[in-house]
Amino acid sequence: MKYTPKSEIYTRIDCFKKKLTEADMDGSIILLNSDIFYFTGTVQNSFLYIPTIGEPVLMVKRGLQRALEESPLKNIVSIKNIKQIPEILHEFGYTVTNKIGMELDVVPFNTYKTYKKIFLQTEFYDISNLIKEIRAVKSPYEIELLHNAIHVIDEAFLSVPSFLKEGMSEVELASLFEAEMRKGGYSGSCRMRAFNQEFFYGNVCTGESGFYPSFFDGPVGGAGVSLSHPQGAGWKKIKRDEVIYIDYTCIVEGYSGDQTRIFCMGELTPKMVKAFEDAVLIQSEIVKAMKPGISAEEPYFMALKLAEKMGYKDNFMGYKENQVKFLGHGIGLELDEWPVLTKGFKMPIVSGMTFAMEPKFVFPEGAIGIENSFVMTENGPQRMSTNSDVITYVK
Amino acid sequence: MKYTPKSEIYTRIDCFKKKLTEADMDGSIILLNSDIFYFTGTVQNSFLYIPTIGEPVLMVKRGLQRALEESPLKNIVSIKNIKQIPEILHEFGYTVTNKIGMELDVVPFNTYKTYKKIFLQTEFYDISNLIKEIRAVKSPYEIELLHNAIHVIDEAFLSVPSFLKEGMSEVELASLFEAEMRKGGYSGSCRMRAFNQEFFYGNVCTGESGFYPSFFDGPVGGAGVSLSHPQGAGWKKIKRDEVIYIDYTCIVEGYSGDQTRIFCMGELTPKMVKAFEDAVLIQSEIVKAMKPGISAEEPYFMALKLAEKMGYKDNFMGYKENQVKFLGHGIGLELDEWPVLTKGFKMPIVSGMTFAMEPKFVFPEGAIGIENSFVMTENGPQRMSTNSDVITYVK
């Protein structure tokens, strides 16, 4: 297990403090696990206060021993009840009375109300976008962790031919693929920031399953094994000569890679092979065109134009009414980080930003395409996987 | 995949309408996936309106086709943008102007604010406790689904001797155990209602790992494989003659069972064997004493008293400062349902309520105990597992 270096943590905090100053805040309360991990290096049942000026204070309700061991923060103290927050902060010389930030994109209304009662004179402001901006640009340390995650999923993809068998169910294939990543260090729940979005590991869709829609905001749905979680691998048996689409996250040390690869037992139709090659072509054209500073919506528009020119108007990123309007998304501690490669998202993609790009096509006979995780460098996007962008044929 | 019967859905809705009437509400907006599933039988990107009088309306932003196929609701319509909600409801004859319920325990502050802008004249009230009350009592249909989930985890426990090996890591054992359940229909993300609580599958702790604390509000922590998700199975190699503690959820068709079983390659010390037997004894004493209508805090107090009498004051439900103050929790569509068997939770446990009860002890050399899922009947709690409450010794 990796301990986040002290310099890393304090650089992040300094960056956030600068943004708090610009936003005229006195400080911010941080509650969400992914943000707590980012700014402290530990995930406990805790409350973090980052003042605009001065040392942060991590107040731990459960897990103090681990917080002290895992986090390089100077001020880590025990707390029994959140009502004590003002008094503890006061002991550290902080009077929380004015403008305080809070992750109002995720903090439930009732939780907000509890804090309003504790901090009677405080106005809380949403600072979630400030955090998203900071987190969008990864440090070399974070990029190394992402590389590790992608290595684990690369290995899992290479192992597929050893267990893929005709007649097995999608969910059985999923179980074996997931087990490969899990024993490689898959950390746990896939974190998504958006309310009510859930993602469990990934997606195995075979043949017409790839055409089956889902509520999830992605190009490919899948039936799922239950109507309660209607997405991804289902009960369908895998047949010869059909497309086997495997799109998975791989979360290692908290950082999530996101990759898609295609398999087939037997042969695919020329139409599907051509579609795969076209998806790879779109990927390489986009990579060539993406220079640091490009607006995040540009790659989507370029890919859309290319796809339409190739004749995939009804198939690009979903089929007809189920098409989604993006080409990729930021990756890191959450699966829905910035930048989003979508219409209207004009953030420039600068060096250090990491994202998954997934040109895909959906047909009634299945979903096909490619997805790779990239990091933007001075020379353009660097592909993080060491596996090739090819269809793997299994006997 | 099971489709929730129409009668089931409408009984739940009628029950909720009655509570809305009692609370003097005009209706309620429902947004959370688990509640949406409960009241509609489908999980799409959607907004549900349940009026106090009249037919509910499910407005689907993404996944309309599946909603129409999966849900027995009469009014299922397409929606492009949440701003259309008032207009759509108006078409169905509903004017949303007064007191409207919302799941304010989970709805983020920013989402709440968006609804406030759309419904200018509406006051939103927290109805989460009304839903929790209804959901706490399961129908025979739901109890059957829970039985199915427990059958899947029972089978996974029985398969452990076939893959447990000396020297494998905890996470490798976890990966194989999880794969068994996954191929049996494990649905996806384990849903928890409390903000920031996460639970990924379950917990494999061996030997001293069971003593390692975590932020999670449970008796046993575990190191985890990463500081980002610091809980459950870690990298420790499994040795002979140490306690192997496996505590897992099993979510099938949305319903989660929760069970713990103990394994050992070789022999456990007499102290640990005695502790296991005492945990089973506490379980059976509590089961004997629990009659329908008992206050949910009573079993906790009774178990605590028994454990202290047995000499486990420092070990019951965690070690010393890491002890938790509960004996069990409701199970169903979420892992933290009502009733909670904890101090201060006085809800009577009535027929049809389902809960996991987990008397456990933690020692520096490991965690041991038992957990079973139960349903309260007229004759007391009925144990849902068909596996025995014994330590499984593996060669």
mmCIF file of C-alpha atoms in Angstrom, chain B residues 135-294:
data_model
loop_
_atom_site.group_PDB
_atom_site.id
_atom_site.type_symbol
_atom_site.label_atom_id
_atom_site.label_comp_id
_atom_site.label_asym_id
_atom_site.label_seq_id
_atom_site.Cartn_x
_atom_site.Cartn_y
_atom_site.Cartn_z
ATOM 1 C CA ARG B 135 -39.298 -0.591 3.621
ATOM 2 C CA ALA B 136 -38.384 -2.058 7.018
ATOM 3 C CA VAL B 137 -41.316 -4.484 6.819
ATOM 4 C CA LYS B 138 -40.845 -6.932 3.980
ATOM 5 C CA SER B 139 -43.554 -8.658 1.995
ATOM 6 C CA PRO B 140 -43.490 -12.437 1.421
ATOM 7 C CA TYR B 141 -42.195 -11.641 -2.097
ATOM 8 C CA GLU B 142 -39.264 -9.664 -0.708
ATOM 9 C CA ILE B 143 -38.522 -12.342 1.881
ATOM 10 C CA GLU B 144 -38.363 -14.908 -0.915
ATOM 11 C CA LEU B 145 -35.812 -12.716 -2.744
ATOM 12 C CA LEU B 146 -33.749 -12.465 0.430
ATOM 13 C CA HIS B 147 -33.861 -16.245 0.750
ATOM 14 C CA ASN B 148 -32.498 -16.488 -2.808
ATOM 15 C CA ALA B 149 -29.641 -14.107 -1.955
ATOM 16 C CA ILE B 150 -28.781 -16.114 1.123
ATOM 17 C CA HIS B 151 -28.823 -19.328 -0.860
ATOM 18 C CA VAL B 152 -26.149 -17.840 -3.161
ATOM 19 C CA ILE B 153 -23.863 -16.875 -0.267
ATOM 20 C CA ASP B 154 -24.508 -20.230 1.456
ATOM 21 C CA GLU B 155 -23.205 -21.953 -1.678
ATOM 22 C CA ALA B 156 -20.179 -19.633 -1.804
ATOM 23 C CA PHE B 157 -19.310 -20.521 1.799
ATOM 24 C CA LEU B 158 -19.586 -24.222 0.974
ATOM 25 C CA SER B 159 -17.133 -23.743 -1.914
ATOM 26 C CA VAL B 160 -14.405 -22.139 0.219
ATOM 27 C CA PRO B 161 -12.586 -25.421 1.035
ATOM 28 C CA SER B 162 -12.141 -26.013 -2.713
ATOM 29 C CA PHE B 163 -9.984 -22.909 -3.194
ATOM 30 C CA LEU B 164 -8.599 -21.891 0.196
ATOM 31 C CA LYS B 165 -4.832 -22.446 0.195
ATOM 32 C CA GLU B 166 -2.049 -21.687 2.635
ATOM 33 C CA GLY B 167 0.022 -18.694 1.517
ATOM 34 C CA MET B 168 -2.620 -17.071 -0.662
ATOM 35 C CA SER B 169 -3.331 -13.433 0.107
ATOM 36 C CA GLU B 170 -6.544 -12.331 1.760
ATOM 37 C CA VAL B 171 -7.501 -10.459 -1.391
ATOM 38 C CA GLU B 172 -6.909 -13.533 -3.532
ATOM 39 C CA LEU B 173 -9.274 -15.504 -1.303
ATOM 40 C CA ALA B 174 -11.695 -12.566 -1.500
ATOM 41 C CA SER B 175 -11.477 -12.542 -5.316
ATOM 42 C CA LEU B 176 -12.429 -16.219 -5.529
ATOM 43 C CA PHE B 177 -15.206 -15.939 -2.964
ATOM 44 C CA GLU B 178 -16.605 -12.856 -4.693
ATOM 45 C CA ALA B 179 -16.435 -14.600 -8.082
ATOM 46 C CA GLU B 180 -18.557 -17.462 -6.689
ATOM 47 C CA MET B 181 -21.285 -15.042 -5.642
ATOM 48 C CA ARG B 182 -20.960 -12.932 -8.766
ATOM 49 C CA LYS B 183 -21.608 -15.864 -11.074
ATOM 50 C CA GLY B 184 -24.554 -16.765 -8.833
ATOM 51 C CA GLY B 185 -26.148 -13.413 -9.621
ATOM 52 C CA TYR B 186 -24.526 -10.809 -7.348
ATOM 53 C CA SER B 187 -26.267 -7.756 -8.771
ATOM 54 C CA GLY B 188 -23.830 -4.874 -8.335
ATOM 55 C CA SER B 189 -22.982 -2.006 -6.026
ATOM 56 C CA CYS B 190 -23.904 -2.513 -2.392
ATOM 57 C CA ARG B 191 -26.251 0.340 -1.619
ATOM 58 C CA MET B 192 -25.948 2.214 1.649
ATOM 59 C CA ARG B 193 -28.159 5.121 2.519
ATOM 60 C CA ALA B 194 -25.879 7.003 4.907
ATOM 61 C CA PHE B 195 -23.746 9.720 3.322
ATOM 62 C CA ASN B 196 -20.186 8.648 2.536
ATOM 63 C CA GLN B 197 -20.619 5.073 3.767
ATOM 64 C CA GLU B 198 -19.209 2.617 1.250
ATOM 65 C CA PHE B 199 -19.130 -1.129 1.301
ATOM 66 C CA PHE B 200 -17.538 -3.258 -1.366
ATOM 67 C CA TYR B 201 -18.770 -6.875 -1.251
ATOM 68 C CA GLY B 202 -17.465 -7.776 2.208
ATOM 69 C CA ASN B 203 -14.553 -8.597 4.379
ATOM 70 C CA VAL B 204 -11.904 -11.309 4.521
ATOM 71 C CA CYS B 205 -9.754 -10.880 7.623
ATOM 72 C CA THR B 206 -7.249 -13.490 8.714
ATOM 73 C CA GLY B 207 -5.415 -13.652 12.018
ATOM 74 C CA GLU B 208 -4.325 -10.240 13.290
ATOM 75 C CA SER B 209 -5.971 -8.473 10.311
ATOM 76 C CA GLY B 210 -9.242 -8.853 12.183
ATOM 77 C CA PHE B 211 -7.770 -6.630 14.887
ATOM 78 C CA TYR B 212 -6.858 -3.884 12.400
ATOM 79 C CA PRO B 213 -9.332 -1.036 12.735
ATOM 80 C CA SER B 214 -11.258 0.752 10.007
ATOM 81 C CA PHE B 215 -13.455 3.788 9.600
ATOM 82 C CA PHE B 216 -16.391 1.548 8.787
ATOM 83 C CA ASP B 217 -19.096 1.347 11.385
ATOM 84 C CA GLY B 218 -18.711 -2.373 12.007
ATOM 85 C CA PRO B 219 -17.023 -4.602 14.576
ATOM 86 C CA VAL B 220 -14.220 -5.770 12.274
ATOM 87 C CA GLY B 221 -12.086 -3.560 10.029
ATOM 88 C CA GLY B 222 -9.288 -5.049 8.003
ATOM 89 C CA ALA B 223 -6.465 -3.278 6.228
ATOM 90 C CA GLY B 224 -7.878 -3.229 2.694
ATOM 91 C CA VAL B 225 -5.583 -3.317 -0.345
ATOM 92 C CA SER B 226 -5.234 0.442 -0.574
ATOM 93 C CA LEU B 227 -5.412 3.423 1.757
ATOM 94 C CA SER B 228 -8.104 4.827 -0.539
ATOM 95 C CA HIS B 229 -10.474 2.002 0.412
ATOM 96 C CA PRO B 230 -9.075 0.998 3.784
ATOM 97 C CA GLN B 231 -11.305 -1.882 4.717
ATOM 98 C CA GLY B 232 -11.646 -5.621 4.270
ATOM 99 C CA ALA B 233 -9.248 -8.030 2.609
ATOM 100 C CA GLY B 234 -5.639 -6.899 2.392
ATOM 101 C CA TRP B 235 -2.316 -8.225 1.133
ATOM 102 C CA LYS B 236 -1.593 -10.406 4.185
ATOM 103 C CA LYS B 237 -0.778 -14.034 3.387
ATOM 104 C CA ILE B 238 -3.062 -16.587 4.983
ATOM 105 C CA LYS B 239 -1.375 -18.937 7.421
ATOM 106 C CA ARG B 240 -2.247 -22.235 9.009
ATOM 107 C CA ASP B 241 -3.854 -22.318 12.442
ATOM 108 C CA GLU B 242 -5.192 -18.776 12.277
ATOM 109 C CA VAL B 243 -8.781 -17.627 12.183
ATOM 110 C CA ILE B 244 -10.165 -16.877 8.712
ATOM 111 C CA TYR B 245 -13.094 -14.523 9.092
ATOM 112 C CA ILE B 246 -15.368 -14.084 6.040
ATOM 113 C CA ASP B 247 -18.189 -11.516 6.386
ATOM 114 C CA TYR B 248 -20.003 -10.778 3.129
ATOM 115 C CA THR B 249 -23.060 -9.199 1.676
ATOM 116 C CA CYS B 250 -24.794 -11.029 -1.131
ATOM 117 C CA ILE B 251 -27.010 -8.862 -3.310
ATOM 118 C CA VAL B 252 -29.321 -10.839 -5.577
ATOM 119 C CA GLU B 253 -32.240 -9.158 -7.392
ATOM 120 C CA GLY B 254 -31.368 -6.086 -5.360
ATOM 121 C CA TYR B 255 -31.832 -7.695 -1.940
ATOM 122 C CA SER B 256 -28.809 -8.097 0.252
ATOM 123 C CA GLY B 257 -28.181 -10.919 2.680
ATOM 124 C CA ASP B 258 -25.334 -10.544 5.152
ATOM 125 C CA GLN B 259 -23.548 -13.533 6.643
ATOM 126 C CA THR B 260 -20.316 -14.343 8.450
ATOM 127 C CA ARG B 261 -18.586 -17.700 8.667
ATOM 128 C CA ILE B 262 -15.279 -18.814 10.148
ATOM 129 C CA PHE B 263 -12.693 -21.076 8.511
ATOM 130 C CA CYS B 264 -9.325 -22.425 9.558
ATOM 131 C CA MET B 265 -6.567 -24.418 7.930
ATOM 132 C CA GLY B 266 -5.402 -26.506 10.864
ATOM 133 C CA GLU B 267 -6.421 -25.775 14.423
ATOM 134 C CA LEU B 268 -7.645 -22.783 16.392
ATOM 135 C CA THR B 269 -6.648 -22.165 19.993
ATOM 136 C CA PRO B 270 -9.162 -23.318 22.622
ATOM 137 C CA LYS B 271 -9.695 -19.616 23.473
ATOM 138 C CA MET B 272 -10.822 -18.830 19.919
ATOM 139 C CA VAL B 273 -12.978 -21.965 19.673
ATOM 140 C CA LYS B 274 -14.639 -21.009 22.953
ATOM 141 C CA ALA B 275 -15.208 -17.456 21.705
ATOM 142 C CA PHE B 276 -16.894 -18.802 18.573
ATOM 143 C CA GLU B 277 -19.125 -21.078 20.615
ATOM 144 C CA ASP B 278 -19.986 -18.181 22.917
ATOM 145 C CA ALA B 279 -20.940 -16.006 19.940
ATOM 146 C CA VAL B 280 -23.243 -18.767 18.690
ATOM 147 C CA LEU B 281 -24.644 -19.115 22.200
ATOM 148 C CA ILE B 282 -25.366 -15.381 22.375
ATOM 149 C CA GLN B 283 -27.099 -15.629 18.997
ATOM 150 C CA SER B 284 -29.318 -18.482 20.140
ATOM 151 C CA GLU B 285 -30.145 -16.816 23.469
ATOM 152 C CA ILE B 286 -31.151 -13.618 21.672
ATOM 153 C CA VAL B 287 -33.221 -15.503 19.114
ATOM 154 C CA LYS B 288 -35.034 -17.295 21.943
ATOM 155 C CA ALA B 289 -35.767 -13.996 23.687
ATOM 156 C CA MET B 290 -36.872 -12.013 20.635
ATOM 157 C CA LYS B 291 -40.631 -11.967 20.232
ATOM 158 C CA PRO B 292 -42.392 -9.803 17.652
ATOM 159 C CA GLY B 293 -42.801 -6.292 19.010
ATOM 160 C CA ILE B 294 -39.521 -6.259 20.937
#
